[in-house]
mmCIF file of C-alpha atoms in Angstrom:
data_model
loop_
_atom_site.group_PDB
_atom_site.id
_atom_site.type_symbol
_atom_site.label_atom_id
_atom_site.label_comp_id
_atom_site.label_asym_id
_atom_site.label_seq_id
_atom_site.Cartn_x
_atom_site.Cartn_y
_atom_site.Cartn_z
ATOM 1 C CA MET U 1 23.173 -70.328 129.582
ATOM 2 C CA LYS U 2 25.329 -67.868 131.243
ATOM 3 C CA ASN U 3 25.342 -65.651 128.156
ATOM 4 C CA SER U 4 21.535 -65.838 127.971
ATOM 5 C CA ASN U 5 21.142 -64.798 131.660
ATOM 6 C CA SER U 6 23.662 -61.974 131.188
ATOM 7 C CA SER U 7 21.740 -60.521 128.291
ATOM 8 C CA ALA U 8 18.392 -60.812 130.079
ATOM 9 C CA THR U 9 19.333 -58.486 132.937
ATOM 10 C CA PRO U 10 19.949 -55.288 130.957
ATOM 11 C CA LYS U 11 16.688 -55.712 129.163
ATOM 12 C CA SER U 12 14.895 -55.945 132.373
ATOM 13 C CA ARG U 13 16.592 -52.725 133.651
ATOM 14 C CA THR U 14 15.776 -50.935 130.387
ATOM 15 C CA THR U 15 12.119 -51.787 130.739
ATOM 16 C CA THR U 16 12.118 -50.453 134.348
ATOM 17 C CA THR U 17 13.681 -47.185 133.276
ATOM 18 C CA LYS U 18 11.260 -46.628 130.456
ATOM 19 C CA THR U 19 8.414 -47.245 132.812
ATOM 20 C CA GLY U 20 10.006 -44.671 135.234
ATOM 21 C CA ASN U 21 10.250 -42.066 132.501
ATOM 22 C CA LYS U 22 6.583 -42.584 131.559
ATOM 23 C CA ASN U 23 5.394 -42.195 135.114
ATOM 24 C CA SER U 24 7.634 -39.023 135.510
ATOM 25 C CA GLN U 25 6.224 -37.492 132.304
ATOM 26 C CA SER U 26 2.673 -38.329 133.329
ATOM 27 C CA LYS U 27 3.130 -36.553 136.728
ATOM 28 C CA THR U 28 4.721 -33.562 134.985
ATOM 29 C CA THR U 29 1.812 -33.213 132.558
ATOM 30 C CA SER U 30 -0.749 -33.599 135.442
ATOM 31 C CA ALA U 31 1.119 -30.903 137.434
ATOM 32 C CA SER U 32 1.220 -28.644 134.395
ATOM 33 C CA ARG U 33 -2.534 -29.011 133.692
ATOM 34 C CA SER U 34 -3.319 -28.188 137.439
ATOM 35 C CA GLN U 35 -1.359 -24.888 137.176
ATOM 36 C CA THR U 36 -3.232 -23.758 134.088
ATOM 37 C CA VAL U 37 -5.525 -20.731 135.015
ATOM 38 C CA LYS U 38 -8.976 -20.770 133.535
ATOM 39 C CA PRO U 39 -9.835 -17.119 132.328
ATOM 40 C CA LYS U 40 -12.766 -15.218 133.653
ATOM 41 C CA SER U 41 -15.779 -14.681 131.317
ATOM 42 C CA ASN U 42 -14.810 -11.092 130.889
ATOM 43 C CA ALA U 43 -11.080 -11.792 130.330
ATOM 44 C CA ALA U 44 -9.167 -9.659 127.900
ATOM 45 C CA GLU U 45 -8.739 -11.168 124.432
ATOM 46 C CA GLY U 46 -6.744 -8.551 122.744
ATOM 47 C CA LEU U 47 -3.887 -6.077 123.601
ATOM 48 C CA ARG U 48 -6.240 -3.065 123.633
ATOM 49 C CA GLU U 49 -8.500 -4.656 126.165
ATOM 50 C CA LEU U 50 -5.383 -5.495 128.302
ATOM 51 C CA PHE U 51 -4.180 -1.913 127.919
ATOM 52 C CA ILE U 52 -7.497 -0.511 129.104
ATOM 53 C CA ASP U 53 -7.651 -3.014 132.042
ATOM 54 C CA GLN U 54 -4.103 -1.937 133.085
ATOM 55 C CA LEU U 55 -5.099 1.778 132.862
ATOM 56 C CA LYS U 56 -7.919 1.057 135.224
ATOM 57 C CA ASP U 57 -5.582 -0.658 137.638
ATOM 58 C CA ILE U 58 -3.023 2.105 137.804
ATOM 59 C CA PHE U 59 -5.832 4.689 138.075
ATOM 60 C CA TRP U 60 -6.996 2.957 141.315
ATOM 61 C CA ALA U 61 -3.339 2.699 142.454
ATOM 62 C CA GLU U 62 -2.664 6.448 142.053
ATOM 63 C CA LYS U 63 -5.952 7.365 143.922
ATOM 64 C CA ALA U 64 -5.081 4.965 146.738
ATOM 65 C CA LEU U 65 -1.434 6.480 146.907
ATOM 66 C CA SER U 66 -2.708 9.974 147.126
ATOM 67 C CA LYS U 67 -4.425 8.972 150.374
ATOM 68 C CA ALA U 68 -1.431 7.092 151.633
ATOM 69 C CA LEU U 69 1.278 9.671 151.089
ATOM 70 C CA PRO U 70 0.037 12.224 153.603
ATOM 71 C CA LYS U 71 0.386 9.553 156.326
ATOM 72 C CA MET U 72 3.928 8.881 155.214
ATOM 73 C CA ALA U 73 4.817 12.509 155.403
ATOM 74 C CA LYS U 74 3.328 13.060 158.710
ATOM 75 C CA ASN U 75 5.380 10.141 160.190
ATOM 76 C CA ALA U 76 8.676 11.207 158.605
ATOM 77 C CA THR U 77 11.163 12.940 160.781
ATOM 78 C CA ALA U 78 13.806 14.269 158.332
ATOM 79 C CA GLU U 79 12.651 17.541 156.675
ATOM 80 C CA ASN U 80 14.141 16.589 153.328
ATOM 81 C CA LEU U 81 12.035 13.303 153.321
ATOM 82 C CA LYS U 82 8.853 15.174 154.296
ATOM 83 C CA THR U 83 9.466 17.523 151.400
ATOM 84 C CA THR U 84 10.118 14.821 148.953
ATOM 85 C CA ILE U 85 6.878 13.003 149.854
ATOM 86 C CA GLU U 86 4.758 16.118 150.029
ATOM 87 C CA ASP U 87 6.011 17.272 146.560
ATOM 88 C CA HIS U 88 5.278 13.787 145.127
ATOM 89 C CA LEU U 89 1.797 13.921 146.522
ATOM 90 C CA GLU U 90 1.251 17.086 144.426
ATOM 91 C CA VAL U 91 2.714 15.280 141.394
ATOM 92 C CA THR U 92 0.453 12.190 142.128
ATOM 93 C CA LEU U 93 -2.693 14.334 142.011
ATOM 94 C CA GLU U 94 -1.484 15.709 138.619
ATOM 95 C CA GLN U 95 -0.935 12.228 137.450
ATOM 96 C CA ILE U 96 -4.486 11.222 138.316
ATOM 97 C CA THR U 97 -5.746 14.083 136.158
ATOM 98 C CA ARG U 98 -3.306 13.084 133.350
ATOM 99 C CA LEU U 99 -4.663 9.475 133.524
ATOM 100 C CA GLU U 100 -8.205 10.901 133.017
ATOM 101 C CA GLN U 101 -6.792 12.579 129.871
ATOM 102 C CA VAL U 102 -5.311 9.314 128.740
ATOM 103 C CA PHE U 103 -8.730 7.611 129.117
ATOM 104 C CA GLU U 104 -10.302 10.569 127.146
ATOM 105 C CA SER U 105 -7.677 10.255 124.391
ATOM 106 C CA ILE U 106 -8.676 6.607 123.705
ATOM 107 C CA GLY U 107 -12.412 7.311 123.973
ATOM 108 C CA LYS U 108 -13.028 5.593 127.266
ATOM 109 C CA LYS U 109 -14.489 6.770 130.533
ATOM 110 C CA ALA U 110 -11.938 6.988 133.448
ATOM 111 C CA THR U 111 -12.719 4.002 135.522
ATOM 112 C CA ALA U 112 -10.715 2.500 138.495
ATOM 113 C CA LYS U 113 -10.253 -1.154 139.152
ATOM 114 C CA LYS U 114 -8.817 -2.301 142.416
ATOM 115 C CA CYS U 115 -5.106 -2.767 142.285
ATOM 116 C CA ASP U 116 -4.120 -5.715 144.564
ATOM 117 C CA ALA U 117 -0.394 -4.855 144.106
ATOM 118 C CA MET U 118 -0.710 -1.270 145.309
ATOM 119 C CA GLU U 119 -2.990 -2.259 148.083
ATOM 120 C CA GLY U 120 -0.362 -4.701 149.303
ATOM 121 C CA LEU U 121 2.440 -2.169 149.012
ATOM 122 C CA ILE U 122 0.542 0.465 151.000
ATOM 123 C CA LYS U 123 -0.343 -2.137 153.694
ATOM 124 C CA GLU U 124 3.374 -3.111 153.889
ATOM 125 C CA GLY U 125 4.262 0.594 154.327
ATOM 126 C CA GLU U 126 1.814 0.835 157.216
ATOM 127 C CA SER U 127 3.325 -2.198 158.832
ATOM 128 C CA ILE U 128 6.725 -0.697 158.641
ATOM 129 C CA LEU U 129 5.359 2.428 160.587
ATOM 130 C CA GLU U 130 4.154 0.211 163.222
ATOM 131 C CA GLU U 131 7.399 -1.738 163.477
ATOM 132 C CA THR U 132 9.777 1.203 163.741
ATOM 133 C CA GLU U 133 10.505 3.876 166.177
ATOM 134 C CA PRO U 134 10.015 7.459 165.132
ATOM 135 C CA GLY U 135 13.265 9.019 163.854
ATOM 136 C CA ALA U 136 15.910 7.942 161.343
ATOM 137 C CA VAL U 137 14.990 4.171 161.440
ATOM 138 C CA ARG U 138 11.436 4.831 160.699
ATOM 139 C CA ASP U 139 12.473 7.319 157.847
ATOM 140 C CA ALA U 140 14.632 4.574 156.403
ATOM 141 C CA GLY U 141 11.668 2.277 156.443
ATOM 142 C CA ILE U 142 9.395 4.940 154.832
ATOM 143 C CA ILE U 143 11.985 5.315 151.991
ATOM 144 C CA ALA U 144 12.162 1.526 151.486
ATOM 145 C CA ALA U 145 8.370 1.361 151.293
ATOM 146 C CA ALA U 146 8.083 4.359 149.003
ATOM 147 C CA GLN U 147 10.731 3.081 146.644
ATOM 148 C CA LYS U 148 8.964 -0.306 146.307
ATOM 149 C CA ILE U 149 5.903 1.663 145.215
ATOM 150 C CA GLU U 150 7.938 3.768 142.791
ATOM 151 C CA HIS U 151 9.486 0.677 141.260
ATOM 152 C CA TYR U 152 6.012 -0.857 140.792
ATOM 153 C CA GLU U 153 4.778 2.404 139.153
ATOM 154 C CA ILE U 154 7.808 2.615 136.882
ATOM 155 C CA ALA U 155 7.224 -0.962 135.685
ATOM 156 C CA SER U 156 3.499 -0.223 135.148
ATOM 157 C CA TYR U 157 3.832 3.055 133.234
ATOM 158 C CA GLY U 158 6.760 1.541 131.273
ATOM 159 C CA THR U 159 4.480 -1.256 129.988
ATOM 160 C CA LEU U 160 1.486 1.045 129.501
ATOM 161 C CA CYS U 161 3.761 3.341 127.265
ATOM 162 C CA THR U 162 4.839 0.250 125.205
ATOM 163 C CA PHE U 163 1.231 -0.868 124.801
ATOM 164 C CA ALA U 164 0.125 2.540 123.761
ATOM 165 C CA LYS U 165 2.817 2.903 121.094
ATOM 166 C CA ILE U 166 2.052 -0.590 119.673
ATOM 167 C CA LEU U 167 -1.616 0.328 119.489
ATOM 168 C CA GLY U 168 -0.994 3.574 117.772
ATOM 169 C CA GLU U 169 -2.283 5.694 120.704
ATOM 170 C CA ASP U 170 0.308 8.345 120.319
ATOM 171 C CA GLU U 171 -1.262 10.988 122.638
ATOM 172 C CA ALA U 172 -1.856 8.472 125.359
ATOM 173 C CA ALA U 173 1.794 7.332 124.982
ATOM 174 C CA LYS U 174 3.131 10.852 125.335
ATOM 175 C CA LEU U 175 0.978 11.454 128.467
ATOM 176 C CA LEU U 176 2.019 8.136 130.059
ATOM 177 C CA GLU U 177 5.650 8.809 129.307
ATOM 178 C CA ILE U 178 5.519 12.193 131.260
ATOM 179 C CA THR U 179 4.343 10.251 134.231
ATOM 180 C CA LEU U 180 6.954 7.493 133.779
ATOM 181 C CA ASN U 181 9.629 10.099 133.904
ATOM 182 C CA GLU U 182 8.037 11.696 137.018
ATOM 183 C CA GLU U 183 8.127 8.259 138.742
ATOM 184 C CA LYS U 184 11.810 7.788 137.854
ATOM 185 C CA GLU U 185 12.640 11.306 139.174
ATOM 186 C CA ALA U 186 10.810 10.478 142.492
ATOM 187 C CA ASP U 187 12.793 7.333 142.893
ATOM 188 C CA VAL U 188 16.110 9.226 142.411
ATOM 189 C CA MET U 189 15.041 11.802 145.029
ATOM 190 C CA LEU U 190 14.234 9.009 147.520
ATOM 191 C CA THR U 191 17.659 7.460 146.860
ATOM 192 C CA GLN U 192 19.366 10.771 147.501
ATOM 193 C CA ASP U 193 17.459 11.303 150.749
ATOM 194 C CA ALA U 194 18.495 7.855 151.790
ATOM 195 C CA ASN U 195 22.194 8.114 150.890
ATOM 196 C CA ASN U 196 22.797 11.684 152.028
ATOM 197 C CA THR U 197 21.823 11.327 155.648
ATOM 198 C CA ILE U 198 18.865 9.052 156.647
ATOM 199 C CA ASN U 199 20.418 5.524 156.207
ATOM 200 C CA PHE U 200 23.647 6.653 157.996
ATOM 201 C CA ASP U 201 21.629 8.255 160.798
ATOM 202 C CA ALA U 202 19.625 5.018 161.150
ATOM 203 C CA ALA U 203 22.930 3.059 161.356
ATOM 204 C CA ASP U 204 24.138 5.366 164.102
ATOM 205 C CA ASP U 205 20.947 4.832 166.048
ATOM 206 C CA ILE U 206 21.664 1.087 165.997
ATOM 207 C CA ASP U 207 25.165 1.586 167.208
ATOM 208 C CA GLU U 208 24.009 3.827 170.116
ATOM 209 C CA ASN U 209 21.471 1.253 171.218
ATOM 210 C CA GLU U 210 24.137 -1.501 171.288
ATOM 211 C CA GLU U 211 26.431 0.530 173.592
#
C-alpha cells in the first residue's frame, strides 16, 4: 500500500503541471492576439506602396522642419550653432525640392502625409526651449533636439534608399542618397559644435550656479 500511495503522488503533480502549462499557453496566445494590429482599408500591400507612403511621410517632415529651424536659430546663443542651423535650413529647402524630383522620377505627384514622429520631435525641441535659460545650456538642449531629428532623418532616408534600389528606382535612389549624406554631415557639424565649446560652457554654467 505504501508503494501505491508513493506512486500516486507524482502523477497528481504531473497533471497539475500540465494544466498550468496549458493555462499559461492559453494566456500567451490570447495576449498575442490582442496585440495584433488590424490594417486600415488603404494599407500598403507591397513594397512600392510602402515606399511611396514613406516618401509622403518624410516630405511632410522636411516641410515642418523648415518652419521649426528658424526658431531654433533665433534662440541659439553661440554663433557657430546659429550658423550650423541656418546653413541646414538652406539645405532642408533644397531637400524639399529634391523630394519633389524623387516623386516625379517615380511618376507620382508630390504629396505630404503627416509625420507623427517629426511632429513629436519638433514639440520636444520646443519644450527644451521652454525648460532652459538662454545661453550655453539652451544651446546644448537645441543640439540635443536637433540631433534627435537628424538621427530620425538618417534612418528614414537610409531606408528609402534601400527601398528605391530594391524597386529598381535608380534615379530616386541617387537623389535620396544625396540627402542621406547631407543629413549625416549635419549630424557631424552639430557634434562638433557641442564638443568644441557648447557642452563645456554649459557644464561651467552649472558649476557657477552651484558656487
